[in-house]
Amino acid sequence: MAKILRINTRTREYRFEELGQYAGLGGRALTSRVVATEVPASCHPLSAANKLVIAGGILAGSTAANSGRSSVGAKSPLTGGIKESNVGGQFAHKLPRLGLLAVILEDKPEAGAGFCNILVKQDSVEFQDCADIVGMDNYAAHELVKAKFGEKVVTAMIGPAGEQCLSAATIQFSDPEGRPSRSAGRGGMGAVMGSKKVKAVILDPDAKGAVAMADPEAFKVARKRWVDILMGHPVTSQGLPTYGTAILVNIINEAGALPTKNFRTGRFDGASKISGETMTETIKARKGQYKHGCHTGCVIQCSQVYNDKNGDYLTTGFEYETIWGFGANLLVDDLDDIAMMDRICDEKGMDTIELANTMAMAMEAGVVQWGDGKGVIELLKKVGSSDPLGRILGNGTAFTAQAFGVDRVPVVKKQALPAYDPRVVKGVGVTYSTTPMGADHTAGYAVCQNVLKVGGDVPSHGKAGQVEVSKNLQIATAAVDSLGLCLFVAFAVLDTADALSVVADMVTAATGKATSVDDIVNMGVNCLKDELAFNKAAGFTDKDDQLPDFFKNEPLPPHNLTWDFTAEEMQAAKV
Amino acid sequence: MAKILRINTRTREYRFEELGQYAGLGGRALTSRVVATEVPASCHPLSAANKLVIAGGILAGSTAANSGRSSVGAKSPLTGGIKESNVGGQFAHKLPRLGLLAVILEDKPEAGAGFCNILVKQDSVEFQDCADIVGMDNYAAHELVKAKFGEKVVTAMIGPAGEQCLSAATIQFSDPEGRPSRSAGRGGMGAVMGSKKVKAVILDPDAKGAVAMADPEAFKVARKRWVDILMGHPVTSQGLPTYGTAILVNIINEAGALPTKNFRTGRFDGASKISGETMTETIKARKGQYKHGCHTGCVIQCSQVYNDKNGDYLTTGFEYETIWGFGANLLVDDLDDIAMMDRICDEKGMDTIELANTMAMAMEAGVVQWGDGKGVIELLKKVGSSDPLGRILGNGTAFTAQAFGVDRVPVVKKQALPAYDPRVVKGVGVTYSTTPMGADHTAGYAVCQNVLKVGGDVPSHGKAGQVEVSKNLQIATAAVDSLGLCLFVAFAVLDTADALSVVADMVTAATGKATSVDDIVNMGVNCLKDELAFNKAAGFTDKDDQLPDFFKNEPLPPHNLTWDFTAEEMQAAKV
């Protein structure tokens, strides 16, 4: 049975614990339960009382397709509420091979202490000096780590932004090629890790523990059907592998929901220059890779390797939300500039959605001009440096807006809005408003039913059905995140009759505990209840479940819709 | 009957309105009612929907001693809640002579608009170019205004901090000598004024309207007894006039409640060097003025004129809280340095309590060293400049802590704590926690009963009686602020049997409306109800009525007490 590794970052004591009260949980259900149970809701997120939990899902380490996602949980320095930040990379694939389901970092060193790396081995933990990589950008730091531990080393590392405890700091997880390219992006988890003076958690590359299924034969049957389901749906078998998530640029622009110039219009003149189609053509011409998986076992392959004009590697995991945020929302239409911004965010360890909106604030304030991609690149490089401007920007959208007196601030619970205008895609607006995470499209991706017409058809412009669809998706997502599955399986699951029972069969076969579809749904419900309870204890109320007033007051061209839900009307979206 | 002047800062339309629904209100009761009634609780504080209200009290313009305080109200950019910031100076004395009880600034100009001055005349308003003073420090700007309008001009002006819409920005009100020395300090009212692109509100010096009392003879009798009451109490007739509020340095230090080194101990080794006694000796030696009134009609004279080593004017209104914050809390024991910090705050237009705590955050972060007074002076000068560090510092304590990853942050509702450690002076801790204003000693000054033994004796170290005393003081203070009286009258009122009925008699005689002591108490209760209702609508809950966890976890030497109230236990302090 996999264990929890609990590490005190001040005393450097550690324990390998049985799951105990946490038995049966995994992924987000586990991180949120630990945070809700063990972290005082009133604590300062950077204080010793906060805990950082990194967990694989219930199916982690199995051969189930797309089951290698990691959950990172803590009280968020960005929102002040609970946070689960979901990330790909190799961590959750490797962790079970060390006999572990989760790692918990507790307490914090005394003021003035330096950073360390934590090497996790089969039955022990080593605190290692990391002076050679402190202050270094992530790719270069990772090269040094690889030189020491080998090409296959698996890491979760913070960059200069995390070292400075900035609220938009990520934890970067290494991908199958050993690049620090996968971001536990949202909510400042990197700042929490930075406050505990941990530069990187490194999983012993020599660990080779096997991960046993309770019923290997039954698991084999179920996982085969699972692959067939994923490979049988056009979104997961064709759209995403060919164009990545950037396939959405043209789709959302066509829907009039592509937020442009800080959410002033829903269409961007330069959309075709930054579309998924253009990206894939560019990748092909430069001999990059347009199909790529972020973790072992991924069959969807929505990631890619994007090379620069010279054919040299520039970035990977180049998402629609990043392209939207640094592109349309800033009036930047140069895909190479945007790719460079994505790379810098990975280098410094910063959330691209948060930083893209932050740059919009900087443009509102005149710090950089609308459309000035090169100017944005220079600003991004300041984060993590000694320049105070970097400390402003690295603390995100609401913070930068306050610094410069900007009053048009697209945040919910202080977290910046993603790439779908809620006035037009109202179901996702309900999710932005009501999820315990702060504005987060992944928490209940109603774009499916509103725009893509996957898993149902709820017209995006009206209010009817939006609360229900958001609620159901929020529950399903919490379950998916708890299993450790990639959210993108949802496209296929929503459209396939037996998909959920196949998932239940995989869980049953993997764990040996009979698990029904209802059990899986309840896992999602209970996870959300934990999160909502924490936020309530931290002082959140229904009043925090609102979009900023400007979405109510300013109609969005071309459809000229406004946001017309009250906070009260949306409460039913919460479990 | 005095009117309300309502000015649209975008269209530049204005109206002189009858009081209407606001009849019978004044000062804080008026500003809070207007904000609670007219400002959407969900609005961004710097958006067009917010309103800035400047009002004299019910006794404003009368000859009642110490009745010249002004109230400034808005939704606060610092706390996100309602704010009344109380200030001396000549504004409330002059306003009634223009036939006005209050001025309301509404809406905001389009992006890119420049600043203007607003000249208020007897029956008209002029929007005047102010290019000559934009960006200028307050004293120099005020010299230019005086050169144009005469030495007796009365102003409410923002400095560079307010122009940049920083959350710790004040509005500086001119004192009887025409110096911009009186601060509507707390809660960022200067940022709201700055967002509306108003540099100064100037009251026509030529206005000479008389202020009539409804029953002049009865008023004369009551006001004479009122002066006798104030002059009959040792605090208001001897302590405050001789040593200013800085008389508290030694008293609070002796009580072990003088927060030192960011609230780490309750005693400061250098206290005697920065005490009121030392200040008065210094003032005398340099031929300054140790008795001084902040507004016409003040008989307490707790202000002073503090000269530098050369005998030249340095600052005035040099308060205990300022001396504590820049002194003991930063381990600075040079009174001249602290006086310079006070002056710079007046020059840039910054709240001294907020900025002093901000500097403690900068010291925690190593931006400047503990005890380095000269370093603090240099940092303060950056606020309002083009240096991004100035934008961090000027947004206050919680903001600066976030910028630098500091987790020991003494704020309630994001407003920094004043000069009395709540672990030792528990009554004021209840006030910090529960007042709708955020941490504010003036909102319910239980230091009286806890330490000074004025108006009762509630032992400061225990929990017994603290909630009750805070509640009663919060009600009384709201009433005092609504009448336009100086809070310091409370010392005498609390110890004098007939004082409240004399105040009621003055109100009856001034307004012609029979007013009882109960009516005055109800005025305070209703004002607080308005404020709490606004905050609830803005999303505040009982959970926001808490001190930061470190006050609960760290005992304060020398008494080694912790904060031991729960938020629930304190709810009874709210009306």
PDB file of N, CA and C in Angstrom, chain A residues 40 42-44 46-48 77 108 164-167 387-389 391-392 395 399 402-409 414 536-541 543-544 546 549 552, chain B residues 40 42-44 46-48 77-78 108 164-167 387-389 391-392 395 399 402-409 414 536-541 543-544 546 549 552:
ATOM      1  N   PRO A  40      -4.603  25.473   9.351  1.00  0.00           N
ATOM      2  CA  PRO A  40      -5.580  26.426   9.896  1.00  0.00           C
ATOM      3  C   PRO A  40      -6.008  27.401   8.800  1.00  0.00           C
ATOM      4  N   SER A  42      -7.091  30.247   8.909  1.00  0.00           N
ATOM      5  CA  SER A  42      -6.709  31.646   9.143  1.00  0.00           C
ATOM      6  C   SER A  42      -5.221  31.901   8.975  1.00  0.00           C
ATOM      7  N   CYS A  43      -4.440  30.881   8.707  1.00  0.00           N
ATOM      8  CA  CYS A  43      -2.985  31.075   8.701  1.00  0.00           C
ATOM      9  C   CYS A  43      -2.525  31.903   7.512  1.00  0.00           C
ATOM     10  N   HIS A  44      -1.388  32.537   7.648  1.00  0.00           N
ATOM     11  CA  HIS A  44      -0.762  33.192   6.497  1.00  0.00           C
ATOM     12  C   HIS A  44      -0.233  32.102   5.576  1.00  0.00           C
ATOM     13  N   LEU A  46       2.168  31.869   3.677  1.00  0.00           N
ATOM     14  CA  LEU A  46       3.620  31.680   3.649  1.00  0.00           C
ATOM     15  C   LEU A  46       4.180  31.338   5.031  1.00  0.00           C
ATOM     16  N   SER A  47       3.307  31.115   5.993  1.00  0.00           N
ATOM     17  CA  SER A  47       3.777  30.817   7.343  1.00  0.00           C
ATOM     18  C   SER A  47       4.017  29.327   7.534  1.00  0.00           C
ATOM     19  N   ALA A  48       4.625  29.000   8.658  1.00  0.00           N
ATOM     20  CA  ALA A  48       4.953  27.608   8.969  1.00  0.00           C
ATOM     21  C   ALA A  48       3.720  26.728   9.051  1.00  0.00           C
ATOM     22  N   PRO A  77      -1.415  31.534  -1.631  1.00  0.00           N
ATOM     23  CA  PRO A  77      -1.010  32.919  -1.387  1.00  0.00           C
ATOM     24  C   PRO A  77      -1.704  33.896  -2.337  1.00  0.00           C
ATOM     25  N   LYS A 108       8.491  25.534   8.336  1.00  0.00           N
ATOM     26  CA  LYS A 108       9.422  26.277   7.487  1.00  0.00           C
ATOM     27  C   LYS A 108      10.676  26.563   8.287  1.00  0.00           C
ATOM     28  N   GLN A 164      11.340  33.826  -4.594  1.00  0.00           N
ATOM     29  CA  GLN A 164      10.940  35.123  -4.023  1.00  0.00           C
ATOM     30  C   GLN A 164       9.545  35.076  -3.404  1.00  0.00           C
ATOM     31  N   CYS A 165       8.931  33.903  -3.398  1.00  0.00           N
ATOM     32  CA  CYS A 165       7.597  33.736  -2.797  1.00  0.00           C
ATOM     33  C   CYS A 165       6.541  34.628  -3.451  1.00  0.00           C
ATOM     34  N   LEU A 166       6.618  34.782  -4.750  1.00  0.00           N
ATOM     35  CA  LEU A 166       5.647  35.602  -5.472  1.00  0.00           C
ATOM     36  C   LEU A 166       4.363  34.796  -5.713  1.00  0.00           C
ATOM     37  N   SER A 167       3.249  35.472  -5.652  1.00  0.00           N
ATOM     38  CA  SER A 167       1.952  34.782  -5.628  1.00  0.00           C
ATOM     39  C   SER A 167       1.561  34.124  -6.945  1.00  0.00           C
ATOM     40  N   ASP A 387      14.806  43.706  -9.461  1.00  0.00           N
ATOM     41  CA  ASP A 387      13.992  44.870  -9.834  1.00  0.00           C
ATOM     42  C   ASP A 387      12.642  44.799  -9.126  1.00  0.00           C
ATOM     43  N   PRO A 388      12.284  45.837  -8.350  1.00  0.00           N
ATOM     44  CA  PRO A 388      10.986  45.800  -7.641  1.00  0.00           C
ATOM     45  C   PRO A 388       9.806  45.619  -8.594  1.00  0.00           C
ATOM     46  N   LEU A 389       9.952  46.079  -9.839  1.00  0.00           N
ATOM     47  CA  LEU A 389       8.872  45.886 -10.801  1.00  0.00           C
ATOM     48  C   LEU A 389       8.584  44.401 -10.994  1.00  0.00           C
ATOM     49  N   ARG A 391       8.812  42.165  -8.715  1.00  0.00           N
ATOM     50  CA  ARG A 391       8.012  41.705  -7.561  1.00  0.00           C
ATOM     51  C   ARG A 391       6.552  42.095  -7.720  1.00  0.00           C
ATOM     52  N   ILE A 392       6.312  43.218  -8.337  1.00  0.00           N
ATOM     53  CA  ILE A 392       4.915  43.604  -8.598  1.00  0.00           C
ATOM     54  C   ILE A 392       4.292  42.624  -9.588  1.00  0.00           C
ATOM     55  N   ASN A 395       3.530  38.991  -8.592  1.00  0.00           N
ATOM     56  CA  ASN A 395       2.435  38.754  -7.664  1.00  0.00           C
ATOM     57  C   ASN A 395       1.074  38.774  -8.356  1.00  0.00           C
ATOM     58  N   PHE A 399      -2.731  42.238  -7.954  1.00  0.00           N
ATOM     59  CA  PHE A 399      -1.632  42.944  -7.282  1.00  0.00           C
ATOM     60  C   PHE A 399      -1.074  44.052  -8.180  1.00  0.00           C
ATOM     61  N   GLN A 402      -3.451  46.887  -8.503  1.00  0.00           N
ATOM     62  CA  GLN A 402      -3.412  47.768  -7.332  1.00  0.00           C
ATOM     63  C   GLN A 402      -2.166  48.646  -7.351  1.00  0.00           C
ATOM     64  N   ALA A 403      -1.054  48.056  -7.742  1.00  0.00           N
ATOM     65  CA  ALA A 403       0.189  48.845  -7.782  1.00  0.00           C
ATOM     66  C   ALA A 403       0.053  50.058  -8.685  1.00  0.00           C
ATOM     67  N   PHE A 404      -0.669  49.862  -9.793  1.00  0.00           N
ATOM     68  CA  PHE A 404      -0.742  50.939 -10.784  1.00  0.00           C
ATOM     69  C   PHE A 404      -2.108  51.632 -10.839  1.00  0.00           C
ATOM     70  N   GLY A 405      -2.984  51.321  -9.901  1.00  0.00           N
ATOM     71  CA  GLY A 405      -4.261  52.026  -9.854  1.00  0.00           C
ATOM     72  C   GLY A 405      -5.200  51.686 -10.994  1.00  0.00           C
ATOM     73  N   VAL A 406      -5.120  50.473 -11.516  1.00  0.00           N
ATOM     74  CA  VAL A 406      -6.012  50.039 -12.601  1.00  0.00           C
ATOM     75  C   VAL A 406      -7.296  49.482 -11.978  1.00  0.00           C
ATOM     76  N   ASP A 407      -8.449  49.882 -12.523  1.00  0.00           N
ATOM     77  CA  ASP A 407      -9.712  49.461 -11.903  1.00  0.00           C
ATOM     78  C   ASP A 407     -10.496  48.433 -12.727  1.00  0.00           C
ATOM     79  N   ARG A 408      -9.952  48.005 -13.843  1.00  0.00           N
ATOM     80  CA  ARG A 408     -10.636  47.017 -14.702  1.00  0.00           C
ATOM     81  C   ARG A 408      -9.833  45.724 -14.594  1.00  0.00           C
ATOM     82  N   VAL A 409     -10.188  44.917 -13.609  1.00  0.00           N
ATOM     83  CA  VAL A 409      -9.313  43.835 -13.143  1.00  0.00           C
ATOM     84  C   VAL A 409     -10.054  42.500 -13.242  1.00  0.00           C
ATOM     85  N   LYS A 414      -9.370  36.857  -6.575  1.00  0.00           N
ATOM     86  CA  LYS A 414      -8.018  37.378  -6.880  1.00  0.00           C
ATOM     87  C   LYS A 414      -7.253  36.548  -7.901  1.00  0.00           C
ATOM     88  N   LYS A 536     -14.849  28.654   3.436  1.00  0.00           N
ATOM     89  CA  LYS A 536     -15.778  29.315   4.357  1.00  0.00           C
ATOM     90  C   LYS A 536     -15.053  29.663   5.657  1.00  0.00           C
ATOM     91  N   ALA A 537     -14.274  28.735   6.146  1.00  0.00           N
ATOM     92  CA  ALA A 537     -13.525  28.990   7.378  1.00  0.00           C
ATOM     93  C   ALA A 537     -12.487  30.092   7.185  1.00  0.00           C
ATOM     94  N   ALA A 538     -12.041  30.251   5.941  1.00  0.00           N
ATOM     95  CA  ALA A 538     -11.067  31.310   5.648  1.00  0.00           C
ATOM     96  C   ALA A 538     -11.744  32.654   5.404  1.00  0.00           C
ATOM     97  N   GLY A 539     -13.071  32.679   5.455  1.00  0.00           N
ATOM     98  CA  GLY A 539     -13.776  33.957   5.347  1.00  0.00           C
ATOM     99  C   GLY A 539     -14.463  34.213   4.023  1.00  0.00           C
ATOM    100  N   PHE A 540     -14.471  33.242   3.125  1.00  0.00           N
ATOM    101  CA  PHE A 540     -15.161  33.443   1.844  1.00  0.00           C
ATOM    102  C   PHE A 540     -16.674  33.325   2.041  1.00  0.00           C
ATOM    103  N   THR A 541     -17.412  34.127   1.298  1.00  0.00           N
ATOM    104  CA  THR A 541     -18.869  34.068   1.324  1.00  0.00           C
ATOM    105  C   THR A 541     -19.395  34.049  -0.108  1.00  0.00           C
ATOM    106  N   LYS A 543     -20.626  36.331  -1.573  1.00  0.00           N
ATOM    107  CA  LYS A 543     -20.255  37.589  -2.240  1.00  0.00           C
ATOM    108  C   LYS A 543     -18.951  37.440  -3.018  1.00  0.00           C
ATOM    109  N   ASP A 544     -18.158  36.463  -2.646  1.00  0.00           N
ATOM    110  CA  ASP A 544     -16.909  36.235  -3.376  1.00  0.00           C
ATOM    111  C   ASP A 544     -17.139  35.442  -4.653  1.00  0.00           C
ATOM    112  N   GLN A 546     -18.418  36.090  -7.457  1.00  0.00           N
ATOM    113  CA  GLN A 546     -18.881  37.073  -8.428  1.00  0.00           C
ATOM    114  C   GLN A 546     -17.766  37.479  -9.368  1.00  0.00           C
ATOM    115  N   ASP A 549     -17.464  43.835 -11.511  1.00  0.00           N
ATOM    116  CA  ASP A 549     -18.624  44.583 -12.007  1.00  0.00           C
ATOM    117  C   ASP A 549     -18.554  44.916 -13.486  1.00  0.00           C
ATOM    118  N   LYS A 552     -20.581  43.004 -15.810  1.00  0.00           N
ATOM    119  CA  LYS A 552     -22.031  43.274 -15.742  1.00  0.00           C
ATOM    120  C   LYS A 552     -22.386  44.562 -16.472  1.00  0.00           C
TER     121      LYS A 552
ATOM    122  N   PRO B  40     -22.204  50.814  -4.908  1.00  0.00           N
ATOM    123  CA  PRO B  40     -22.372  49.352  -4.928  1.00  0.00           C
ATOM    124  C   PRO B  40     -21.226  48.695  -4.143  1.00  0.00           C
ATOM    125  N   SER B  42     -19.984  45.926  -4.346  1.00  0.00           N
ATOM    126  CA  SER B  42     -19.095  45.091  -5.164  1.00  0.00           C
ATOM    127  C   SER B  42     -18.171  45.903  -6.071  1.00  0.00           C
ATOM    128  N   CYS B  43     -18.321  47.205  -6.114  1.00  0.00           N
ATOM    129  CA  CYS B  43     -17.552  47.985  -7.100  1.00  0.00           C
ATOM    130  C   CYS B  43     -16.069  48.004  -6.788  1.00  0.00           C
ATOM    131  N   HIS B  44     -15.272  48.233  -7.814  1.00  0.00           N
ATOM    132  CA  HIS B  44     -13.846  48.471  -7.583  1.00  0.00           C
ATOM    133  C   HIS B  44     -13.704  49.857  -6.958  1.00  0.00           C
ATOM    134  N   LEU B  46     -11.588  52.071  -7.100  1.00  0.00           N
ATOM    135  CA  LEU B  46     -11.064  53.131  -7.963  1.00  0.00           C
ATOM    136  C   LEU B  46     -11.936  53.339  -9.205  1.00  0.00           C
ATOM    137  N   SER B  47     -13.076  52.679  -9.254  1.00  0.00           N
ATOM    138  CA  SER B  47     -13.934  52.795 -10.434  1.00  0.00           C
ATOM    139  C   SER B  47     -14.894  53.975 -10.296  1.00  0.00           C
ATOM    140  N   ALA B  48     -15.556  54.272 -11.393  1.00  0.00           N
ATOM    141  CA  ALA B  48     -16.499  55.400 -11.433  1.00  0.00           C
ATOM    142  C   ALA B  48     -17.632  55.239 -10.434  1.00  0.00           C
ATOM    143  N   PRO B  77      -9.912  51.559  -0.923  1.00  0.00           N
ATOM    144  CA  PRO B  77      -9.015  50.738  -1.762  1.00  0.00           C
ATOM    145  C   PRO B  77      -8.084  49.873  -0.921  1.00  0.00           C
ATOM    146  N   LEU B  78      -7.912  50.239   0.343  1.00  0.00           N
ATOM    147  CA  LEU B  78      -7.023  49.457   1.200  1.00  0.00           C
ATOM    148  C   LEU B  78      -7.736  48.232   1.764  1.00  0.00           C
ATOM    149  N   LYS B 108     -15.858  59.314 -12.674  1.00  0.00           N
ATOM    150  CA  LYS B 108     -14.447  59.617 -12.877  1.00  0.00           C
ATOM    151  C   LYS B 108     -14.237  59.975 -14.347  1.00  0.00           C
ATOM    152  N   GLN B 164      -1.064  58.779  -7.720  1.00  0.00           N
ATOM    153  CA  GLN B 164      -0.793  57.426  -8.240  1.00  0.00           C
ATOM    154  C   GLN B 164      -1.812  56.398  -7.751  1.00  0.00           C
ATOM    155  N   CYS B 165      -2.829  56.867  -7.025  1.00  0.00           N
ATOM    156  CA  CYS B 165      -3.900  55.967  -6.536  1.00  0.00           C
ATOM    157  C   CYS B 165      -3.360  54.849  -5.649  1.00  0.00           C
ATOM    158  N   LEU B 166      -2.382  55.174  -4.829  1.00  0.00           N
ATOM    159  CA  LEU B 166      -1.824  54.164  -3.927  1.00  0.00           C
ATOM    160  C   LEU B 166      -2.724  54.003  -2.701  1.00  0.00           C
ATOM    161  N   SER B 167      -2.821  52.788  -2.211  1.00  0.00           N
ATOM    162  CA  SER B 167      -3.833  52.465  -1.201  1.00  0.00           C
ATOM    163  C   SER B 167      -3.566  53.068   0.168  1.00  0.00           C
ATOM    164  N   ASP B 387       9.823  55.214  -9.325  1.00  0.00           N
ATOM    165  CA  ASP B 387      10.438  53.962  -8.866  1.00  0.00           C
ATOM    166  C   ASP B 387       9.346  52.961  -8.475  1.00  0.00           C
ATOM    167  N   PRO B 388       9.348  51.766  -9.082  1.00  0.00           N
ATOM    168  CA  PRO B 388       8.312  50.782  -8.730  1.00  0.00           C
ATOM    169  C   PRO B 388       8.305  50.424  -7.251  1.00  0.00           C
ATOM    170  N   LEU B 389       9.446  50.544  -6.593  1.00  0.00           N
ATOM    171  CA  LEU B 389       9.483  50.271  -5.161  1.00  0.00           C
ATOM    172  C   LEU B 389       8.552  51.226  -4.411  1.00  0.00           C
ATOM    173  N   ARG B 391       5.770  52.337  -5.534  1.00  0.00           N
ATOM    174  CA  ARG B 391       4.394  51.841  -5.711  1.00  0.00           C
ATOM    175  C   ARG B 391       4.113  50.672  -4.777  1.00  0.00           C
ATOM    176  N   ILE B 392       5.123  49.890  -4.493  1.00  0.00           N
ATOM    177  CA  ILE B 392       4.923  48.809  -3.522  1.00  0.00           C
ATOM    178  C   ILE B 392       4.678  49.401  -2.144  1.00  0.00           C
ATOM    179  N   ASN B 395       1.419  51.277  -1.318  1.00  0.00           N
ATOM    180  CA  ASN B 395       0.197  50.486  -1.199  1.00  0.00           C
ATOM    181  C   ASN B 395       0.079  49.799   0.161  1.00  0.00           C
ATOM    182  N   PHE B 399       0.350  44.812   1.353  1.00  0.00           N
ATOM    183  CA  PHE B 399       0.834  44.784  -0.025  1.00  0.00           C
ATOM    184  C   PHE B 399       2.353  44.599  -0.071  1.00  0.00           C
ATOM    185  N   GLN B 402       3.320  41.136   0.876  1.00  0.00           N
ATOM    186  CA  GLN B 402       3.128  40.193  -0.228  1.00  0.00           C
ATOM    187  C   GLN B 402       4.235  40.346  -1.271  1.00  0.00           C
ATOM    188  N   ALA B 403       4.599  41.585  -1.548  1.00  0.00           N
ATOM    189  CA  ALA B 403       5.652  41.808  -2.552  1.00  0.00           C
ATOM    190  C   ALA B 403       6.943  41.109  -2.155  1.00  0.00           C
ATOM    191  N   PHE B 404       7.227  41.094  -0.858  1.00  0.00           N
ATOM    192  CA  PHE B 404       8.516  40.560  -0.407  1.00  0.00           C
ATOM    193  C   PHE B 404       8.407  39.219   0.320  1.00  0.00           C
ATOM    194  N   GLY B 405       7.217  38.629   0.306  1.00  0.00           N
ATOM    195  CA  GLY B 405       7.078  37.300   0.897  1.00  0.00           C
ATOM    196  C   GLY B 405       7.200  37.268   2.411  1.00  0.00           C
ATOM    197  N   VAL B 406       6.804  38.351   3.070  1.00  0.00           N
ATOM    198  CA  VAL B 406       6.847  38.405   4.535  1.00  0.00           C
ATOM    199  C   VAL B 406       5.546  37.825   5.092  1.00  0.00           C
ATOM    200  N   ASP B 407       5.654  36.951   6.106  1.00  0.00           N
ATOM    201  CA  ASP B 407       4.450  36.284   6.605  1.00  0.00           C
ATOM    202  C   ASP B 407       3.990  36.766   7.979  1.00  0.00           C
ATOM    203  N   ARG B 408       4.682  37.744   8.537  1.00  0.00           N
ATOM    204  CA  ARG B 408       4.307  38.262   9.862  1.00  0.00           C
ATOM    205  C   ARG B 408       3.772  39.667   9.653  1.00  0.00           C
ATOM    206  N   VAL B 409       2.471  39.747   9.410  1.00  0.00           N
ATOM    207  CA  VAL B 409       1.880  40.953   8.836  1.00  0.00           C
ATOM    208  C   VAL B 409       0.782  41.482   9.761  1.00  0.00           C
ATOM    209  N   LYS B 414      -6.801  44.116   6.205  1.00  0.00           N
ATOM    210  CA  LYS B 414      -5.690  44.663   5.409  1.00  0.00           C
ATOM    211  C   LYS B 414      -5.209  46.035   5.871  1.00  0.00           C
ATOM    212  N   LYS B 536     -20.804  43.748   4.998  1.00  0.00           N
ATOM    213  CA  LYS B 536     -21.383  42.429   4.757  1.00  0.00           C
ATOM    214  C   LYS B 536     -21.694  42.262   3.269  1.00  0.00           C
ATOM    215  N   ALA B 537     -22.248  43.293   2.691  1.00  0.00           N
ATOM    216  CA  ALA B 537     -22.567  43.230   1.253  1.00  0.00           C
ATOM    217  C   ALA B 537     -21.295  43.139   0.411  1.00  0.00           C
ATOM    218  N   ALA B 538     -20.199  43.663   0.945  1.00  0.00           N
ATOM    219  CA  ALA B 538     -18.922  43.598   0.223  1.00  0.00           C
ATOM    220  C   ALA B 538     -18.205  42.271   0.459  1.00  0.00           C
ATOM    221  N   GLY B 539     -18.797  41.394   1.282  1.00  0.00           N
ATOM    222  CA  GLY B 539     -18.227  40.060   1.451  1.00  0.00           C
ATOM    223  C   GLY B 539     -17.504  39.809   2.762  1.00  0.00           C
ATOM    224  N   PHE B 540     -17.545  40.763   3.677  1.00  0.00           N
ATOM    225  CA  PHE B 540     -16.884  40.542   4.963  1.00  0.00           C
ATOM    226  C   PHE B 540     -17.738  39.620   5.838  1.00  0.00           C
ATOM    227  N   THR B 541     -17.061  38.783   6.611  1.00  0.00           N
ATOM    228  CA  THR B 541     -17.754  37.908   7.557  1.00  0.00           C
ATOM    229  C   THR B 541     -17.078  38.000   8.918  1.00  0.00           C
ATOM    230  N   LYS B 543     -15.208  35.983  10.098  1.00  0.00           N
ATOM    231  CA  LYS B 543     -13.834  35.501   9.969  1.00  0.00           C
ATOM    232  C   LYS B 543     -12.857  36.650   9.729  1.00  0.00           C
ATOM    233  N   ASP B 544     -13.385  37.759   9.216  1.00  0.00           N
ATOM    234  CA  ASP B 544     -12.510  38.911   8.987  1.00  0.00           C
ATOM    235  C   ASP B 544     -12.271  39.698  10.270  1.00  0.00           C
ATOM    236  N   GLN B 546     -10.602  39.217  12.891  1.00  0.00           N
ATOM    237  CA  GLN B 546      -9.549  38.491  13.598  1.00  0.00           C
ATOM    238  C   GLN B 546      -8.201  39.163  13.433  1.00  0.00           C
ATOM    239  N   ASP B 549      -2.700  35.373  12.945  1.00  0.00           N
ATOM    240  CA  ASP B 549      -2.409  34.244  13.836  1.00  0.00           C
ATOM    241  C   ASP B 549      -1.203  34.465  14.744  1.00  0.00           C
ATOM    242  N   LYS B 552      -1.786  35.210  18.241  1.00  0.00           N
ATOM    243  CA  LYS B 552      -2.293  34.096  19.059  1.00  0.00           C
ATOM    244  C   LYS B 552      -1.158  33.146  19.438  1.00  0.00           C
TER     245      LYS B 552
END
